[in-house]
Amino acid sequence: MKNQYRFYVERELHSGCSFDADEGLGFQLGRVLRLSRGDTVSLFGINKKEFLTRVSFHGRKITLTPLRETAAPEEPETRLTLLLALSKKDKPEAQVRSCTELGVSEFVFFCSGRSVAKPDMPEQKTERLARVACEAAEQCGRVTVPRIGFRSPEELDYSAYDACAVCSGPASEKSLKDIAGRNVLVAVGPEGGFSGAELDFFEEKGFTPVSLGSLVLRSETAAAAAAACLLIK
Ligand code: SAM
């Protein structure tokens, strides 16, 4: 039976190989959840395996022992990378949260010409978004935590994808539903949309301009709609 509490740990997990909980997880297990000796939680790690794990307390130290591997849900057949123009406020967090739940593999953020938000310290934003991705994976049952990065579209290696699409608006002739592939890259614009020069750049790189329907979606809705369209079968 699956355990109610699930946590991601940044390490490989193997049956019987005990380790000590770090401060953050220790606080969650001991102070927040008030677990006691012999309780179990579910842990999943960087080797994408999930284990029913015994929690033992030794004074202030909490030792975790993976006991039995549990079945993990399959990842979608399509590996989807979202190339997201940075939107303002906490919209990037909303995009990462919902799209992690929908099965997106990787998020690449960039400041587009019409992005209102321009973070001085992308490292801090990346850390915050990585935490959101972790929490979303813990919540939804995935054993894969998507990667988060900041890179400009000029820096990307497009040969890694077998299909690239840009969500260019309701007027596009093609629909995202027409796009298929094992490794797909989809670009979504900011509040003000992509500029003409940005759309030209994507066209030069071989992106297909696509529509997500006849209505204008907010950038966070557009990202989730794109993920649902390609990943939910
Ligand atoms: N006024 C802006 C425009 O015309 O581009 C609206 C931008 S919309 C709020 C933010 C982003 O979501 C767009 O740049 C686009 O990538 C995507 N988007 C929104 N609705 C869409 C639709 N129906 N089809 C394709 N992409 C859409």
XYZ file of C-alpha atoms and ligand atoms in Angstrom:
260
model
C 0.000 0.000 0.000
C 1.290 3.486 -0.832
C 2.306 5.650 2.055
C 0.563 8.938 2.563
C 3.698 11.065 2.931
C 6.062 11.337 -0.064
C 9.338 13.178 -0.226
C 12.062 13.674 -2.816
C 15.685 13.296 -1.730
C 18.651 14.458 -3.808
C 20.453 11.080 -3.769
C 20.186 7.569 -5.129
C 18.057 5.201 -3.085
C 18.808 1.503 -2.629
C 17.092 -1.060 -0.457
C 18.709 -1.352 2.977
C 21.142 1.561 2.464
C 20.413 3.909 5.385
C 21.277 7.596 5.499
C 20.568 10.589 7.721
C 17.813 13.056 6.860
C 19.080 16.567 6.085
C 17.898 19.469 8.230
C 14.892 20.380 6.071
C 13.518 16.864 5.757
C 14.318 16.142 9.420
C 12.266 19.187 10.410
C 9.348 18.027 8.250
C 9.382 14.484 9.603
C 10.071 15.251 13.265
C 8.530 18.641 13.959
C 5.829 19.096 11.333
C 4.512 15.549 10.876
C 5.593 14.455 14.370
C 6.426 10.969 13.167
C 7.653 8.503 15.735
C 9.938 5.465 15.791
C 8.958 2.788 13.334
C 6.803 5.067 11.164
C 7.308 4.847 7.422
C 7.225 7.374 4.572
C 7.684 7.095 0.808
C 10.934 8.493 -0.575
C 11.964 8.865 -4.198
C 15.428 9.838 -5.331
C 17.552 10.868 -8.291
C 17.626 7.279 -9.587
C 13.827 7.645 -10.068
C 13.023 4.826 -7.667
C 10.527 5.015 -4.849
C 10.844 3.143 -1.567
C 8.746 2.554 1.491
C 11.229 3.921 4.034
C 11.554 3.391 7.786
C 12.134 6.461 9.956
C 14.313 6.003 13.089
C 15.124 8.661 15.661
C 18.485 8.855 17.466
C 18.337 11.980 19.593
C 18.224 14.860 17.103
C 19.368 12.648 14.233
C 16.815 10.968 11.976
C 17.911 7.913 10.020
C 16.035 6.768 6.936
C 16.167 3.184 5.715
C 14.653 2.349 2.313
C 12.909 -1.004 2.806
C 10.929 -2.011 -0.245
C 10.733 -0.514 -3.744
C 7.215 0.501 -4.723
C 5.760 0.763 -8.222
C 6.142 4.176 -9.867
C 3.752 5.589 -12.490
C 5.080 5.604 -16.056
C 6.350 8.830 -17.559
C 4.562 10.093 -20.710
C 5.842 8.663 -24.024
C 6.636 12.182 -25.223
C 9.489 14.003 -23.516
C 8.247 17.591 -23.518
C 10.479 20.621 -22.912
C 8.699 23.940 -22.447
C 10.585 27.042 -23.550
C 8.853 29.736 -21.527
C 9.204 33.497 -21.905
C 9.447 34.785 -18.357
C 6.102 36.155 -17.157
C 5.672 38.468 -14.202
C 4.979 37.805 -10.505
C 4.484 34.153 -9.619
C 3.225 33.029 -13.018
C 6.412 30.987 -13.670
C 5.741 29.127 -10.386
C 2.164 28.414 -11.547
C 3.496 27.148 -14.900
C 6.030 24.843 -13.220
C 3.510 23.538 -10.674
C 0.753 22.612 -13.116
C 3.038 21.429 -15.921
C 5.061 19.183 -13.569
C 1.787 17.519 -12.608
C 1.000 17.064 -16.297
C 4.319 15.317 -16.988
C 6.619 17.976 -18.511
C 10.278 16.861 -18.482
C 12.129 20.173 -18.570
C 11.490 23.912 -18.312
C 13.754 26.452 -20.001
C 12.979 30.078 -19.106
C 14.242 33.127 -20.946
C 13.628 36.880 -20.921
C 11.838 37.675 -24.159
C 11.594 41.201 -25.578
C 8.154 41.685 -24.004
C 8.846 39.949 -20.683
C 7.976 42.419 -17.937
C 9.926 40.406 -15.353
C 13.735 40.534 -15.686
C 15.298 38.796 -12.670
C 18.688 40.220 -11.618
C 19.553 36.882 -10.092
C 18.245 34.022 -12.237
C 20.001 31.544 -9.887
C 17.618 32.465 -7.058
C 14.578 32.192 -9.319
C 15.869 28.845 -10.619
C 16.238 27.548 -7.041
C 12.736 28.687 -6.141
C 11.272 27.089 -9.292
C 13.218 23.858 -8.639
C 11.611 23.687 -5.180
C 8.172 24.168 -6.729
C 8.907 21.339 -9.224
C 9.968 19.071 -6.333
C 6.833 19.798 -4.313
C 4.628 19.252 -7.369
C 6.317 15.888 -8.099
C 5.905 14.860 -4.447
C 2.247 15.828 -4.566
C 1.311 14.147 -7.851
C 3.132 10.825 -7.474
C 5.832 11.315 -10.136
C 9.299 9.973 -9.440
C 10.846 12.365 -11.967
C 11.517 15.958 -10.959
C 11.727 18.106 -14.111
C 14.880 20.122 -14.756
C 14.670 23.910 -14.600
C 17.058 26.256 -16.383
C 17.496 29.778 -17.733
C 18.900 29.885 -21.295
C 18.277 32.128 -24.247
C 16.729 30.514 -27.347
C 19.992 31.280 -29.214
C 21.892 28.969 -26.845
C 19.659 25.903 -27.278
C 20.717 22.825 -29.206
C 17.700 22.241 -31.441
C 19.113 18.993 -32.851
C 18.069 17.387 -29.535
C 14.380 17.651 -30.544
C 12.466 15.878 -33.270
C 9.707 18.513 -33.290
C 9.639 22.181 -32.230
C 6.506 24.338 -32.072
C 5.783 27.899 -31.030
C 2.377 28.797 -29.584
C 1.852 31.831 -31.757
C -1.846 32.519 -31.165
C -5.391 31.569 -32.188
C -4.845 32.647 -35.808
C -2.265 29.934 -36.559
C -3.436 27.440 -39.152
C -1.929 24.427 -37.431
C -2.943 23.112 -34.043
C -0.525 21.803 -31.407
C -2.485 18.544 -31.750
C -0.795 18.110 -35.167
C 2.672 17.964 -33.562
C 4.139 14.589 -32.589
C 7.524 13.241 -31.578
C 9.455 11.598 -28.760
C 11.382 14.771 -27.883
C 9.274 17.863 -28.393
C 10.049 21.512 -27.635
C 7.192 24.002 -27.308
C 7.644 27.760 -26.833
C 5.058 29.880 -24.992
C 5.149 33.681 -24.957
C 4.827 36.264 -22.160
C 1.789 38.441 -21.307
C 2.435 40.701 -24.287
C 3.050 37.831 -26.710
C 6.157 37.170 -28.840
C 7.500 39.986 -31.005
C 7.619 39.621 -34.796
C 11.427 39.263 -34.633
C 11.114 36.437 -32.086
C 8.550 34.617 -34.221
C 10.903 35.034 -37.235
C 13.765 33.556 -35.185
C 11.642 30.519 -34.243
C 10.599 30.087 -37.883
C 14.263 30.142 -38.982
C 14.989 27.421 -36.448
C 12.235 25.252 -37.946
C 9.506 25.761 -35.324
C 5.929 25.150 -36.450
C 3.615 28.032 -35.426
C 0.602 26.489 -33.685
C -2.705 27.431 -32.105
C -4.137 26.227 -28.808
C -7.718 26.994 -29.850
C -9.730 30.050 -30.741
C -9.406 31.919 -27.414
C -6.500 33.968 -26.077
C -5.072 32.158 -23.050
C -2.957 33.637 -20.271
C 0.638 32.470 -20.452
C 0.214 30.100 -17.477
C -2.956 28.615 -18.995
C -1.239 28.310 -22.385
C 1.680 26.341 -20.878
C -0.709 23.931 -19.116
C -2.896 23.579 -22.238
C 0.194 22.762 -24.343
C 1.336 20.148 -21.813
C -2.108 18.552 -21.557
C -2.485 18.515 -25.348
C 0.783 16.585 -25.899
C 1.050 14.470 -22.751
C -2.411 13.254 -21.788
C -3.267 10.256 -23.935
N -1.809 39.768 -26.821
C -0.894 38.694 -26.811
C -0.693 38.158 -28.234
O -1.500 38.494 -29.074
O 0.244 37.392 -28.485
C -1.437 37.612 -25.912
C -0.361 36.816 -25.316
S -0.949 35.430 -24.388
C -1.559 36.215 -22.978
C 0.544 34.707 -23.858
C 1.082 33.594 -24.694
O 0.237 32.458 -24.603
C 1.210 33.861 -26.176
O 2.414 34.504 -26.506
C 1.158 32.461 -26.771
O 2.435 31.856 -26.732
C 0.229 31.741 -25.832
N -1.168 31.664 -26.277
C -2.247 32.191 -25.657
N -3.372 31.836 -26.291
C -3.003 31.075 -27.344
C -3.710 30.401 -28.375
N -5.035 30.421 -28.467
N -3.000 29.708 -29.295
C -1.644 29.646 -29.228
N -0.920 30.266 -28.262
C -1.593 30.969 -27.342
